[in-house]
Short mmCIF file of C-alpha atoms in Angstrom, two decimals:
data_model
loop_
_atom_site.label_atom_id
_atom_site.label_comp_id
_atom_site.label_asym_id
_atom_site.label_seq_id
_atom_site.Cartn_x
_atom_site.Cartn_y
_atom_site.Cartn_z
CA MET N 528 -59.05 -3.22 -102.42
CA VAL N 529 -55.66 -1.51 -102.61
CA PHE N 530 -55.57 2.28 -102.37
CA MET N 531 -53.37 4.07 -104.96
CA THR N 532 -49.91 3.39 -106.29
CA ILE N 533 -47.34 6.18 -106.48
CA ALA N 534 -47.92 6.69 -110.21
CA ASN N 535 -51.66 6.95 -109.80
CA LYS N 536 -51.29 9.32 -106.86
CA LEU N 537 -49.00 11.57 -108.88
CA LEU N 538 -51.50 11.63 -111.70
CA HIS N 539 -54.28 12.41 -109.25
CA GLU N 540 -52.33 15.36 -107.82
CA ARG N 541 -51.24 16.64 -111.24
CA ALA N 542 -54.81 16.53 -112.49
CA LEU N 543 -56.12 18.47 -109.50
CA GLU N 544 -53.41 21.10 -109.85
CA GLN N 545 -54.24 21.80 -113.47
CA LYS N 546 -56.59 24.69 -114.07
CA ASN N 547 -57.87 23.06 -117.25
CA VAL N 548 -59.50 20.11 -115.45
CA GLN N 549 -63.31 20.15 -115.38
CA SER N 550 -64.26 17.74 -112.59
CA ASP N 551 -67.50 15.84 -112.12
CA LEU N 552 -69.65 17.96 -114.41
CA SER N 553 -73.35 17.24 -114.49
CA VAL N 554 -75.03 15.75 -117.55
CA PRO N 555 -76.42 19.14 -118.72
CA GLN N 556 -73.02 20.75 -118.23
CA LEU N 557 -71.32 18.02 -120.26
CA VAL N 558 -73.93 18.26 -123.02
CA GLU N 559 -73.28 22.00 -123.17
CA LYS N 560 -69.54 21.34 -123.44
CA VAL N 561 -70.04 18.80 -126.22
CA LEU N 562 -72.06 21.29 -128.25
CA GLU N 563 -69.83 24.26 -127.44
CA ARG N 564 -66.72 22.32 -128.50
CA GLN N 565 -68.51 20.97 -131.59
CA GLU N 566 -67.75 17.39 -130.62
CA GLY N 567 -71.27 16.33 -131.45
CA VAL N 568 -74.80 17.50 -132.18
CA LEU N 569 -78.08 17.35 -130.32
CA THR N 570 -80.65 14.99 -131.83
CA SER N 571 -84.44 15.10 -131.72
CA THR N 572 -84.36 12.46 -128.95
CA GLY N 573 -82.33 14.75 -126.68
CA ALA N 574 -79.31 12.47 -127.06
CA VAL N 575 -75.92 13.74 -128.20
CA LYS N 576 -74.63 12.21 -131.42
CA ALA N 577 -70.88 11.84 -131.93
CA THR N 578 -68.74 10.03 -134.47
CA THR N 579 -65.51 8.15 -133.84
CA GLY N 580 -63.57 8.57 -137.07
CA LYS N 581 -61.87 5.55 -138.58
CA TYR N 582 -62.09 3.51 -135.37
CA THR N 583 -65.73 2.42 -135.23
CA GLY N 584 -65.10 -0.65 -133.09
CA ARG N 585 -62.64 -2.09 -130.60
CA SER N 586 -59.00 -2.55 -131.63
CA PRO N 587 -58.01 -5.84 -129.98
CA LYS N 588 -54.62 -5.95 -131.73
CA ASP N 589 -53.76 -2.60 -130.11
CA LYS N 590 -54.51 -3.71 -126.54
CA PHE N 591 -51.63 -4.44 -124.15
CA ILE N 592 -51.00 -5.33 -120.51
CA VAL N 593 -47.86 -4.11 -118.78
CA LYS N 594 -45.68 -7.10 -117.91
CA ASP N 595 -44.05 -6.50 -114.54
CA ASP N 596 -43.41 -8.24 -111.24
CA ILE N 597 -47.14 -8.09 -110.40
CA SER N 598 -48.57 -9.46 -113.63
CA ALA N 599 -45.80 -11.64 -115.07
CA ASN N 600 -46.87 -14.93 -113.48
CA LYS N 601 -50.58 -14.21 -113.26
CA VAL N 602 -51.77 -13.00 -116.68
CA ASP N 603 -52.53 -15.50 -119.44
CA TRP N 604 -50.13 -14.04 -122.00
CA GLY N 605 -50.73 -14.50 -125.72
CA THR N 606 -52.31 -12.82 -128.72
CA THR N 607 -55.21 -11.58 -126.57
CA ASN N 608 -53.16 -10.40 -123.58
CA GLN N 609 -50.16 -8.90 -125.30
CA PRO N 610 -47.27 -7.87 -123.02
CA ILE N 611 -45.63 -4.45 -123.12
CA ASP N 612 -42.60 -3.35 -121.11
CA GLU N 613 -43.07 -1.13 -118.09
CA ASP N 614 -40.57 1.45 -119.36
CA VAL N 615 -42.44 1.68 -122.70
CA PHE N 616 -45.66 2.24 -120.77
CA PHE N 617 -44.16 5.06 -118.72
CA GLN N 618 -42.79 6.78 -121.83
CA LEU N 619 -46.26 6.80 -123.38
CA TYR N 620 -47.81 7.75 -120.05
CA ASP N 621 -45.61 10.84 -119.82
CA LYS N 622 -46.32 11.83 -123.43
CA VAL N 623 -50.06 11.51 -122.92
CA LEU N 624 -49.98 13.62 -119.75
CA ASN N 625 -48.01 16.33 -121.53
CA HIS N 626 -50.52 16.19 -124.38
CA LEU N 627 -53.46 16.64 -121.99
CA GLN N 628 -51.73 19.46 -120.10
CA SER N 629 -51.48 21.40 -123.35
CA LYS N 630 -55.27 21.41 -123.79
CA GLU N 631 -57.47 24.32 -122.75
CA GLU N 632 -59.65 21.93 -120.80
CA ILE N 633 -59.94 18.24 -120.04
CA PHE N 634 -62.62 16.38 -118.11
CA ARG N 635 -62.73 14.12 -115.08
CA PHE N 636 -65.45 11.78 -113.86
CA ARG N 637 -65.30 10.02 -110.51
CA GLY N 638 -67.49 7.04 -109.73
CA PHE N 639 -67.48 3.28 -109.28
CA ALA N 640 -67.44 -0.04 -111.07
CA GLY N 641 -69.61 -2.51 -109.15
CA ALA N 642 -73.13 -1.90 -107.79
CA ASP N 643 -72.53 -3.87 -104.59
CA PRO N 644 -70.79 -1.47 -102.15
CA LYS N 645 -68.90 -4.43 -100.66
CA TYR N 646 -67.07 -5.11 -103.91
CA ARG N 647 -67.11 -1.90 -105.93
CA LEU N 648 -63.97 -0.33 -107.41
CA PRO N 649 -63.59 3.47 -107.08
CA ILE N 650 -62.45 4.86 -110.44
CA GLN N 651 -61.73 8.16 -112.15
CA VAL N 652 -61.93 8.72 -115.90
CA ILE N 653 -59.89 11.59 -117.35
CA THR N 654 -60.77 12.40 -120.95
CA GLU N 655 -59.72 14.74 -123.69
CA PHE N 656 -63.26 14.84 -125.10
CA ALA N 657 -66.31 16.07 -123.22
CA TRP N 658 -68.48 13.46 -124.93
CA HIS N 659 -66.21 10.67 -123.68
CA ASN N 660 -66.69 11.99 -120.15
CA LEU N 661 -70.45 12.07 -120.70
CA PHE N 662 -70.18 8.46 -121.93
CA ALA N 663 -68.29 7.48 -118.76
CA ARG N 664 -70.83 9.26 -116.56
CA GLN N 665 -73.65 7.32 -118.18
CA MET N 666 -71.88 3.95 -118.27
CA PHE N 667 -70.38 3.69 -114.79
CA ILE N 668 -71.92 4.08 -111.35
CA ARG N 669 -72.22 7.70 -110.38
CA ALA N 670 -71.06 8.81 -106.94
CA THR N 671 -73.32 10.88 -104.73
CA ASP N 672 -72.15 14.29 -103.49
CA GLU N 673 -71.44 12.71 -100.12
CA GLU N 674 -69.42 9.89 -101.70
CA LEU N 675 -67.35 12.35 -103.74
CA VAL N 676 -66.09 14.02 -100.57
CA ASN N 677 -64.10 10.93 -99.58
CA HIS N 678 -63.73 9.35 -103.02
CA LYS N 679 -60.29 7.77 -103.47
CA SER N 680 -59.78 6.46 -106.99
CA GLU N 681 -58.16 3.02 -107.03
CA PHE N 682 -57.95 2.92 -110.83
CA THR N 683 -57.52 5.75 -113.31
CA ILE N 684 -58.57 5.65 -116.96
CA ILE N 685 -56.94 8.23 -119.25
CA SER N 686 -58.34 8.75 -122.74
CA ALA N 687 -56.46 10.98 -125.24
CA PRO N 688 -57.77 10.22 -128.75
CA HIS N 689 -55.85 13.03 -130.45
CA PHE N 690 -52.54 11.67 -129.20
CA LYS N 691 -51.26 9.32 -131.90
CA ALA N 692 -48.57 6.82 -131.04
CA ASN N 693 -45.55 6.26 -133.27
CA PRO N 694 -45.17 2.45 -133.43
CA ARG N 695 -41.46 2.62 -134.24
CA VAL N 696 -40.78 4.81 -131.20
CA ASP N 697 -43.55 3.89 -128.77
CA GLY N 698 -43.61 0.10 -129.10
CA THR N 699 -47.23 -0.11 -130.26
CA HIS N 700 -48.68 -1.77 -133.36
CA SER N 701 -50.39 1.35 -134.68
CA GLU N 702 -51.27 4.89 -133.70
CA ALA N 703 -53.92 3.48 -131.35
CA PHE N 704 -53.19 1.84 -127.99
CA ILE N 705 -55.05 0.54 -124.96
CA ILE N 706 -52.63 -0.31 -122.15
CA ILE N 707 -53.48 -1.62 -118.68
CA SER N 708 -51.02 -1.46 -115.80
CA PHE N 709 -52.30 -3.54 -112.90
CA LYS N 710 -49.30 -2.55 -110.82
CA HIS N 711 -49.81 1.20 -111.23
CA LYS N 712 -53.59 0.92 -111.61
CA ILE N 713 -53.80 2.95 -114.79
CA ILE N 714 -55.52 2.40 -118.13
CA LEU N 715 -53.95 4.45 -120.93
CA ILE N 716 -55.95 4.94 -124.14
CA GLY N 717 -54.82 6.94 -127.15
CA GLY N 718 -55.24 7.24 -130.90
CA THR N 719 -58.84 5.99 -130.99
CA GLU N 720 -62.08 7.86 -130.43
CA TYR N 721 -64.18 4.73 -129.96
CA ALA N 722 -65.74 5.12 -126.50
CA GLY N 723 -66.23 1.39 -126.05
CA GLU N 724 -62.51 1.06 -125.27
CA ILE N 725 -63.13 2.91 -121.98
CA LYS N 726 -65.93 0.60 -120.97
CA LYS N 727 -64.27 -2.67 -121.93
CA SER N 728 -60.89 -1.83 -120.40
CA VAL N 729 -62.56 -1.32 -117.02
CA PHE N 730 -64.28 -4.68 -117.46
CA SER N 731 -60.87 -6.26 -118.12
CA VAL N 732 -59.65 -4.80 -114.83
CA MET N 733 -62.63 -6.26 -112.97
CA ASN N 734 -61.95 -9.64 -114.60
CA TYR N 735 -58.48 -9.45 -113.05
CA LEU N 736 -59.46 -8.21 -109.59
CA LEU N 737 -62.74 -9.95 -108.72
CA PRO N 738 -61.56 -13.60 -108.76
CA GLU N 739 -59.08 -12.65 -106.02
CA THR N 740 -62.12 -12.22 -103.74
CA ASN N 741 -63.87 -15.38 -105.04
CA ILE N 742 -66.25 -13.38 -107.24
CA LEU N 743 -66.93 -14.57 -110.79
CA PRO N 744 -66.89 -11.66 -113.28
CA MET N 745 -69.19 -12.37 -116.22
CA HIS N 746 -69.78 -10.95 -119.69
CA CYS N 747 -73.54 -11.26 -119.43
CA SER N 748 -76.76 -9.37 -119.00
CA ALA N 749 -79.12 -10.14 -116.14
CA ASN N 750 -82.73 -9.64 -115.16
CA VAL N 751 -85.10 -10.76 -112.44
CA GLY N 752 -88.73 -11.95 -112.55
CA MET N 753 -91.57 -10.80 -110.37
CA GLU N 754 -91.00 -13.84 -108.13
CA GLY N 755 -87.35 -12.94 -107.63
CA ASP N 756 -86.00 -15.51 -110.11
CA VAL N 757 -82.73 -14.29 -111.63
CA ALA N 758 -81.56 -15.06 -115.18
CA LEU N 759 -78.17 -14.51 -116.83
CA PHE N 760 -77.60 -14.04 -120.56
CA PHE N 761 -74.07 -14.76 -121.78
CA GLY N 762 -72.94 -13.76 -125.26
CA LEU N 763 -70.64 -11.60 -127.30
CA SER N 764 -71.58 -8.27 -128.83
CA GLY N 765 -74.54 -8.54 -131.18
CA THR N 766 -75.88 -11.87 -129.92
CA GLY N 767 -78.82 -10.31 -128.09
CA LYS N 768 -77.78 -9.80 -124.45
CA THR N 769 -79.16 -6.27 -124.28
CA THR N 770 -82.25 -6.97 -126.39
CA LEU N 771 -83.35 -10.16 -124.62
CA SER N 772 -82.68 -8.95 -121.09
CA ALA N 773 -84.81 -5.81 -121.69
CA ASP N 774 -88.08 -7.60 -120.94
CA THR N 775 -91.20 -5.68 -119.90
CA ASN N 776 -92.19 -8.60 -117.65
CA ARG N 777 -88.86 -8.71 -115.84
CA ARG N 778 -86.74 -6.09 -114.11
CA LEU N 779 -83.36 -5.37 -115.66
CA ILE N 780 -80.31 -5.78 -113.44
CA GLY N 781 -77.81 -4.87 -116.16
CA ASP N 782 -77.17 -5.38 -119.86
CA ASP N 783 -73.54 -6.47 -120.16
CA GLU N 784 -71.26 -7.04 -117.15
CA HIS N 785 -71.88 -8.65 -113.76
CA GLY N 786 -70.20 -10.18 -110.77
CA TRP N 787 -71.42 -13.33 -108.96
CA SER N 788 -70.49 -13.29 -105.30
CA GLN N 789 -71.46 -15.55 -102.41
CA ASN N 790 -74.47 -13.26 -101.95
CA GLY N 791 -75.68 -13.27 -105.55
CA ILE N 792 -75.47 -11.11 -108.66
CA PHE N 793 -74.48 -7.45 -108.98
CA ASN N 794 -74.13 -5.18 -111.99
CA ILE N 795 -70.61 -3.89 -112.65
CA GLU N 796 -71.93 -0.85 -114.54
CA GLY N 797 -74.49 1.89 -114.10
CA GLY N 798 -75.54 2.16 -117.72
CA CYS N 799 -76.24 0.31 -120.95
CA TYR N 800 -74.35 0.26 -124.26
CA ALA N 801 -76.90 -1.00 -126.76
CA LYS N 802 -76.38 -1.71 -130.44
CA CYS N 803 -78.64 0.52 -132.52
CA ILE N 804 -78.56 -1.21 -135.88
CA HIS N 805 -82.18 -1.43 -137.13
CA LEU N 806 -83.47 -0.32 -133.73
CA SER N 807 -87.25 0.23 -133.73
CA GLU N 808 -89.84 1.11 -131.12
CA GLU N 809 -91.92 -1.88 -132.20
CA LYS N 810 -89.23 -4.55 -131.71
CA GLU N 811 -87.24 -3.05 -128.84
CA PRO N 812 -89.45 -0.49 -127.10
CA GLN N 813 -87.46 -0.25 -123.86
CA ILE N 814 -84.17 0.49 -125.58
CA TYR N 815 -85.81 2.83 -128.09
CA LYS N 816 -87.43 4.89 -125.32
CA ALA N 817 -84.28 4.86 -123.18
CA ILE N 818 -82.45 7.11 -125.65
CA GLN N 819 -83.20 10.43 -124.02
CA PHE N 820 -81.49 13.66 -123.02
CA GLY N 821 -77.95 12.96 -121.89
CA SER N 822 -77.67 9.70 -123.79
CA VAL N 823 -74.86 9.28 -126.30
CA LEU N 824 -75.47 8.06 -129.84
CA GLU N 825 -72.24 6.76 -131.36
CA ASN N 826 -71.86 6.70 -135.16
CA VAL N 827 -75.63 6.86 -135.71
CA MET N 828 -76.58 8.78 -138.84
CA ILE N 829 -79.16 11.56 -138.46
CA ASP N 830 -81.28 13.78 -140.67
CA GLU N 831 -79.34 17.05 -140.79
CA ASP N 832 -82.45 19.24 -140.61
CA ALA N 833 -84.82 17.39 -138.29
CA ARG N 834 -81.92 15.77 -136.37
CA THR N 835 -83.86 12.51 -136.17
CA PRO N 836 -81.74 9.34 -135.88
CA ASN N 837 -81.79 6.87 -138.76
CA TYR N 838 -81.06 3.55 -137.11
CA ASP N 839 -81.13 1.71 -140.44
CA ASP N 840 -78.32 3.79 -141.96
CA THR N 841 -75.01 1.91 -141.85
CA SER N 842 -72.99 4.52 -143.75
CA LEU N 843 -70.36 4.73 -141.00
CA THR N 844 -70.62 1.27 -139.48
CA GLU N 845 -73.07 -1.43 -138.49
CA ASN N 846 -71.70 -1.07 -134.96
CA THR N 847 -73.86 1.94 -134.12
CA ARG N 848 -74.37 2.36 -130.37
CA ALA N 849 -76.40 4.11 -127.70
CA ALA N 850 -75.08 4.72 -124.18
CA TYR N 851 -77.58 5.64 -121.51
CA PRO N 852 -77.97 5.27 -117.72
CA ILE N 853 -79.85 2.18 -116.60
CA GLU N 854 -82.42 4.47 -114.98
CA ASN N 855 -83.68 5.30 -118.51
CA ILE N 856 -85.16 1.80 -118.60
CA ASP N 857 -88.57 1.83 -116.93
CA ASN N 858 -88.46 -1.63 -115.41
CA ILE N 859 -85.16 -1.97 -113.51
CA LEU N 860 -83.93 -3.38 -110.23
CA LYS N 861 -82.42 -0.62 -108.11
CA PRO N 862 -79.86 -1.03 -106.71
CA SER N 863 -78.63 -3.49 -109.34
CA VAL N 864 -78.04 -6.32 -106.87
CA ALA N 865 -79.99 -9.61 -106.76
CA GLY N 866 -79.84 -13.20 -105.57
CA HIS N 867 -78.38 -16.29 -107.21
CA PRO N 868 -79.59 -17.14 -110.73
CA GLN N 869 -82.00 -19.97 -111.47
CA THR N 870 -81.43 -19.91 -115.25
CA ILE N 871 -78.44 -19.25 -117.49
CA ILE N 872 -78.79 -18.61 -121.22
CA PHE N 873 -75.78 -18.96 -123.52
CA LEU N 874 -76.40 -16.86 -126.64
CA THR N 875 -74.70 -17.62 -129.93
CA ALA N 876 -75.16 -16.11 -133.38
CA ASP N 877 -74.48 -19.20 -135.50
CA ALA N 878 -73.46 -18.09 -139.00
CA PHE N 879 -73.61 -21.72 -140.22
CA GLY N 880 -77.34 -21.90 -139.46
CA VAL N 881 -77.10 -25.41 -137.98
CA LEU N 882 -77.34 -25.05 -134.20
CA PRO N 883 -80.81 -25.48 -132.67
CA PRO N 884 -82.61 -22.26 -131.71
CA ILE N 885 -82.73 -23.58 -128.14
CA SER N 886 -81.37 -26.66 -126.36
CA LYS N 887 -81.07 -27.68 -122.71
CA LEU N 888 -77.55 -28.43 -121.48
CA THR N 889 -76.23 -30.80 -118.88
CA LYS N 890 -73.66 -29.39 -116.46
CA GLU N 891 -70.86 -30.93 -118.55
CA GLN N 892 -72.29 -29.52 -121.78
CA ALA N 893 -72.63 -26.14 -120.09
CA MET N 894 -68.95 -26.19 -119.21
CA TYR N 895 -68.01 -27.33 -122.73
CA HIS N 896 -69.96 -24.55 -124.41
CA PHE N 897 -68.82 -21.94 -121.88
CA LEU N 898 -65.20 -22.78 -122.60
CA SER N 899 -65.90 -22.92 -126.35
CA GLY N 900 -67.82 -19.64 -126.48
CA TYR N 901 -68.90 -20.22 -130.07
CA THR N 902 -70.55 -17.38 -131.95
CA SER N 903 -69.98 -15.20 -135.02
CA LYS N 904 -68.15 -11.91 -135.03
CA LEU N 905 -70.70 -9.48 -136.36
CA ALA N 906 -69.93 -6.76 -138.86
CA GLY N 907 -68.50 -3.59 -137.33
CA THR N 908 -67.84 -4.89 -133.81
CA GLU N 909 -64.13 -4.98 -134.60
CA ARG N 910 -62.17 -3.18 -137.30
CA GLY N 911 -61.87 -5.23 -140.47
CA VAL N 912 -64.92 -7.42 -139.81
CA THR N 913 -67.37 -6.69 -142.64
CA ALA N 914 -69.45 -9.89 -142.53
CA PRO N 915 -70.18 -12.45 -139.80
CA GLU N 916 -67.31 -14.85 -139.15
CA ALA N 917 -67.42 -18.06 -137.12
CA THR N 918 -65.30 -17.65 -134.01
CA PHE N 919 -64.69 -19.17 -130.60
CA SER N 920 -64.35 -16.74 -127.70
CA THR N 921 -63.62 -18.49 -124.44
CA CYS N 922 -66.18 -17.80 -121.70
CA PHE N 923 -68.08 -15.63 -124.23
CA GLY N 924 -65.60 -12.84 -123.57
CA SER N 925 -61.97 -13.86 -124.13
CA PRO N 926 -60.85 -10.35 -125.22
CA PHE N 927 -61.53 -9.16 -121.67
CA LEU N 928 -60.06 -12.04 -119.63
CA PRO N 929 -56.56 -11.39 -118.27
CA LEU N 930 -56.45 -14.65 -116.30
CA PRO N 931 -56.40 -18.22 -117.68
CA ALA N 932 -59.82 -19.37 -118.92
CA ALA N 933 -59.84 -22.28 -116.47
CA THR N 934 -60.05 -19.78 -113.60
CA TYR N 935 -63.43 -18.47 -114.76
CA ALA N 936 -64.73 -21.81 -116.04
CA LYS N 937 -64.13 -23.63 -112.75
CA MET N 938 -65.86 -20.86 -110.81
CA LEU N 939 -68.91 -21.03 -113.08
CA GLY N 940 -69.09 -24.83 -112.94
CA ASP N 941 -68.93 -24.79 -109.16
CA LYS N 942 -71.74 -22.23 -108.95
CA ILE N 943 -73.97 -24.08 -111.44
CA GLU N 944 -73.68 -27.20 -109.29
CA GLN N 945 -73.98 -25.40 -105.97
CA TYR N 946 -77.18 -23.53 -106.89
CA GLY N 947 -78.77 -26.08 -109.26
CA VAL N 948 -78.92 -23.69 -112.22
CA ASN N 949 -80.68 -24.66 -115.48
CA VAL N 950 -78.56 -23.84 -118.54
CA PHE N 951 -79.76 -23.37 -122.13
CA LEU N 952 -77.95 -22.72 -125.41
CA VAL N 953 -79.89 -20.28 -127.61
CA ASN N 954 -79.02 -19.58 -131.26
CA THR N 955 -79.98 -16.04 -132.25
CA GLY N 956 -78.12 -16.40 -135.56
CA TRP N 957 -79.23 -18.00 -138.80
CA THR N 958 -81.79 -20.66 -139.69
CA GLY N 959 -82.68 -22.37 -142.96
CA GLY N 960 -79.14 -22.00 -144.25
CA PRO N 961 -75.84 -20.25 -143.53
CA PHE N 962 -75.28 -16.50 -143.64
CA GLY N 963 -76.09 -15.28 -147.15
CA VAL N 964 -78.55 -18.12 -147.79
CA GLY N 965 -80.67 -18.53 -144.66
CA ARG N 966 -82.31 -15.83 -142.58
CA ARG N 967 -81.78 -14.44 -139.11
CA MET N 968 -83.80 -16.12 -136.37
CA GLU N 969 -87.10 -14.34 -135.70
CA LEU N 970 -86.76 -12.22 -132.56
CA SER N 971 -90.33 -13.04 -131.57
CA HIS N 972 -89.52 -16.76 -131.69
CA THR N 973 -86.37 -16.26 -129.61
CA ARG N 974 -88.30 -14.27 -127.03
CA SER N 975 -90.90 -17.04 -126.77
CA MET N 976 -88.22 -19.69 -126.28
CA VAL N 977 -86.40 -17.67 -123.65
CA GLN N 978 -89.65 -16.98 -121.81
CA ALA N 979 -90.47 -20.68 -121.79
CA ALA N 980 -87.00 -21.48 -120.43
CA LEU N 981 -87.26 -18.88 -117.68
CA GLU N 982 -90.72 -20.04 -116.64
CA GLY N 983 -89.59 -23.67 -116.42
CA GLU N 984 -91.81 -24.86 -119.28
CA LEU N 985 -88.90 -26.62 -121.01
CA ASN N 986 -87.72 -28.56 -117.96
CA SER N 987 -90.28 -31.35 -118.36
CA THR N 988 -91.13 -31.26 -122.07
CA ASP N 989 -90.14 -34.10 -124.42
CA MET N 990 -86.71 -33.68 -125.95
CA VAL N 991 -85.30 -34.64 -129.36
CA ASN N 992 -81.66 -35.70 -129.63
CA ASP N 993 -79.51 -33.77 -132.11
CA PRO N 994 -77.47 -36.52 -133.84
CA ILE N 995 -74.49 -34.29 -134.67
CA PHE N 996 -74.12 -31.95 -131.69
CA GLY N 997 -75.59 -34.23 -129.01
CA LEU N 998 -77.91 -31.50 -127.77
CA LYS N 999 -81.37 -31.97 -126.26
CA ILE N 1000 -83.94 -30.03 -128.32
CA PRO N 1001 -87.46 -29.43 -126.94
CA SER N 1002 -90.08 -31.01 -129.19
CA GLN N 1003 -92.41 -28.08 -128.66
CA CYS N 1004 -92.38 -24.56 -127.30
CA PRO N 1005 -95.29 -22.12 -126.88
CA GLY N 1006 -95.30 -19.46 -129.60
CA VAL N 1007 -92.80 -21.26 -131.85
CA PRO N 1008 -93.65 -23.46 -134.87
CA SER N 1009 -92.38 -26.97 -134.13
CA HIS N 1010 -90.35 -27.23 -137.37
CA VAL N 1011 -88.30 -24.17 -136.34
CA LEU N 1012 -87.00 -25.98 -133.25
CA VAL N 1013 -85.14 -28.65 -135.27
CA PRO N 1014 -82.64 -26.90 -137.57
CA GLN N 1015 -82.48 -29.46 -140.40
CA ARG N 1016 -86.23 -29.11 -140.91
CA THR N 1017 -85.74 -25.47 -141.88
CA TRP N 1018 -83.26 -26.29 -144.67
CA SER N 1019 -84.50 -27.08 -148.18
CA ASP N 1020 -81.59 -29.49 -148.68
CA GLU N 1021 -80.97 -31.76 -145.69
CA ALA N 1022 -77.71 -33.07 -147.18
CA LYS N 1023 -76.31 -29.54 -147.26
CA TYR N 1024 -77.43 -29.08 -143.66
CA GLU N 1025 -75.59 -32.22 -142.61
CA GLU N 1026 -72.46 -31.11 -144.45
CA LYS N 1027 -72.45 -27.71 -142.73
CA ALA N 1028 -73.31 -29.17 -139.33
CA LYS N 1029 -70.43 -31.66 -139.50
CA GLN N 1030 -68.12 -28.87 -140.63
CA LEU N 1031 -68.99 -26.82 -137.54
CA ALA N 1032 -68.74 -29.88 -135.28
CA LEU N 1033 -65.17 -30.43 -136.45
CA GLN N 1034 -64.35 -26.79 -135.70
CA PHE N 1035 -65.68 -27.30 -132.16
CA HIS N 1036 -63.39 -30.30 -131.68
CA GLU N 1037 -60.37 -28.52 -133.15
CA ASN N 1038 -60.89 -25.49 -130.93
CA PHE N 1039 -61.35 -27.61 -127.79
CA LYS N 1040 -57.96 -29.28 -128.16
CA LYS N 1041 -56.45 -26.42 -126.15
CA PHE N 1042 -58.57 -27.51 -123.15
CA HIS N 1043 -57.04 -30.99 -122.95
CA HIS N 1044 -56.43 -30.47 -119.23
CA VAL N 1045 -60.14 -30.29 -118.29
CA PRO N 1046 -61.93 -33.40 -116.94
CA GLN N 1047 -62.77 -36.09 -119.50
CA ALA N 1048 -66.51 -35.71 -118.90
CA ILE N 1049 -66.34 -32.12 -120.13
CA GLN N 1050 -64.17 -33.01 -123.13
CA GLU N 1051 -66.75 -35.60 -124.17
CA ALA N 1052 -69.70 -33.20 -123.80
CA GLY N 1053 -69.16 -31.63 -127.21
CA PRO N 1054 -70.55 -32.63 -130.62
CA VAL N 1055 -71.24 -36.35 -131.07
CA TYR N 1056 -69.85 -36.25 -134.60
CA LYS N 1057 -66.07 -36.49 -134.36
CA PRO N 1058 -63.10 -36.57 -136.74
CA GLU N 1059 -62.45 -39.98 -138.24
#
């Protein structure tokens, strides 16, 4: 990968020259700084708890990519990848640096994105807040002392939450901004305290860089069985990637972001960013126990005296989070590098309550549903979302894809065919009715279905045809009542089910019109029910 551009090198030198830069502090040192600066409090778990103010989720409308001679003809421009002029970027860049130079101290973390040394990206994260630096240290791959000696950052992330942009002057949409310059290899974040912007902006960078080396970047979790069988779990925030991949019978590779090279799978991160809403030791023991000293609890309410977290309290947001190093999970693969997957699970949280809880996909159906990326936006994940909304997010991660969707889809399709991967669509959303009427799918049932898929038990079982979506539904699955497997059987009114199912089918068709260029076999792999 390319070394450093002039702008990045200047930043690097300016940061080192400043006396207020605290570089590569240890976890205990950062925890001390967080408490000393009153950025957060220590909880009974040993984790630091911090709040993020009015920004309790990502701000996709405030995210930009610098349009220049490097990116102009490569980025898939639109409402997701919004362009911003290079001169506007540099004006903000200079203001943010001046803002950080005025602080008594700022913090720098140096590490990597990418667990495979062949493909990793050296990064540095410069933050105004100590707790943001602790977050970065837990989320990315930490460099050893020996690696720090020769560490040359190829991308720099700068986070200055207290710097508020002026939209009329600075060319932004609000006080918050997340700007990526691929030419100058800088990510500029301001006006928002939500730490997830740091994590996801680095993922966006990897989604830009990795395809250049024929590596598929994926918004998925991954684990590996005792026999070495690898599984991938695709899905947007809140669909169950972290929960379902944290399996006591399988070793965790990573919970959110991976690359698929010619050698196999590797984790892009060194930590996990788990949703905490209604977290319990009984239902999610690995995640519950992973929240230890040095972890970061984001927007989780606590008892002021005992300092115990209340994971059921949604006073601030439903998008409560825990960031912790992957080593806090007992059963992990280290290093986070494995072979080619045998099974892929597409996770969707269907707010209509009409998709089967599990169905086996053909290659063409897999490509159709990958491009569709249907799920529901869950409350709190983004600002302004207060209840689940049906949405289509291409490749189960369109907010983080700088390149055209076809780039990622073709790579996945080629790999599915090359390695003979079994693909399943799993609905972790609603059953028995839509949101507000039905109920959320039982986690125990979902776990049983996923286990059966991973162990190959659904490859030879009898299948039932779904007459509306054209999906193959297993007639039975160990640990799951048979009526649960067929969605219309869970509804009290089958006519209402059919009405909702056809409504969703039409939304699939309408959304897929933008993929008119894909092969006909993929276009025809969607719902059987079509507009008249």
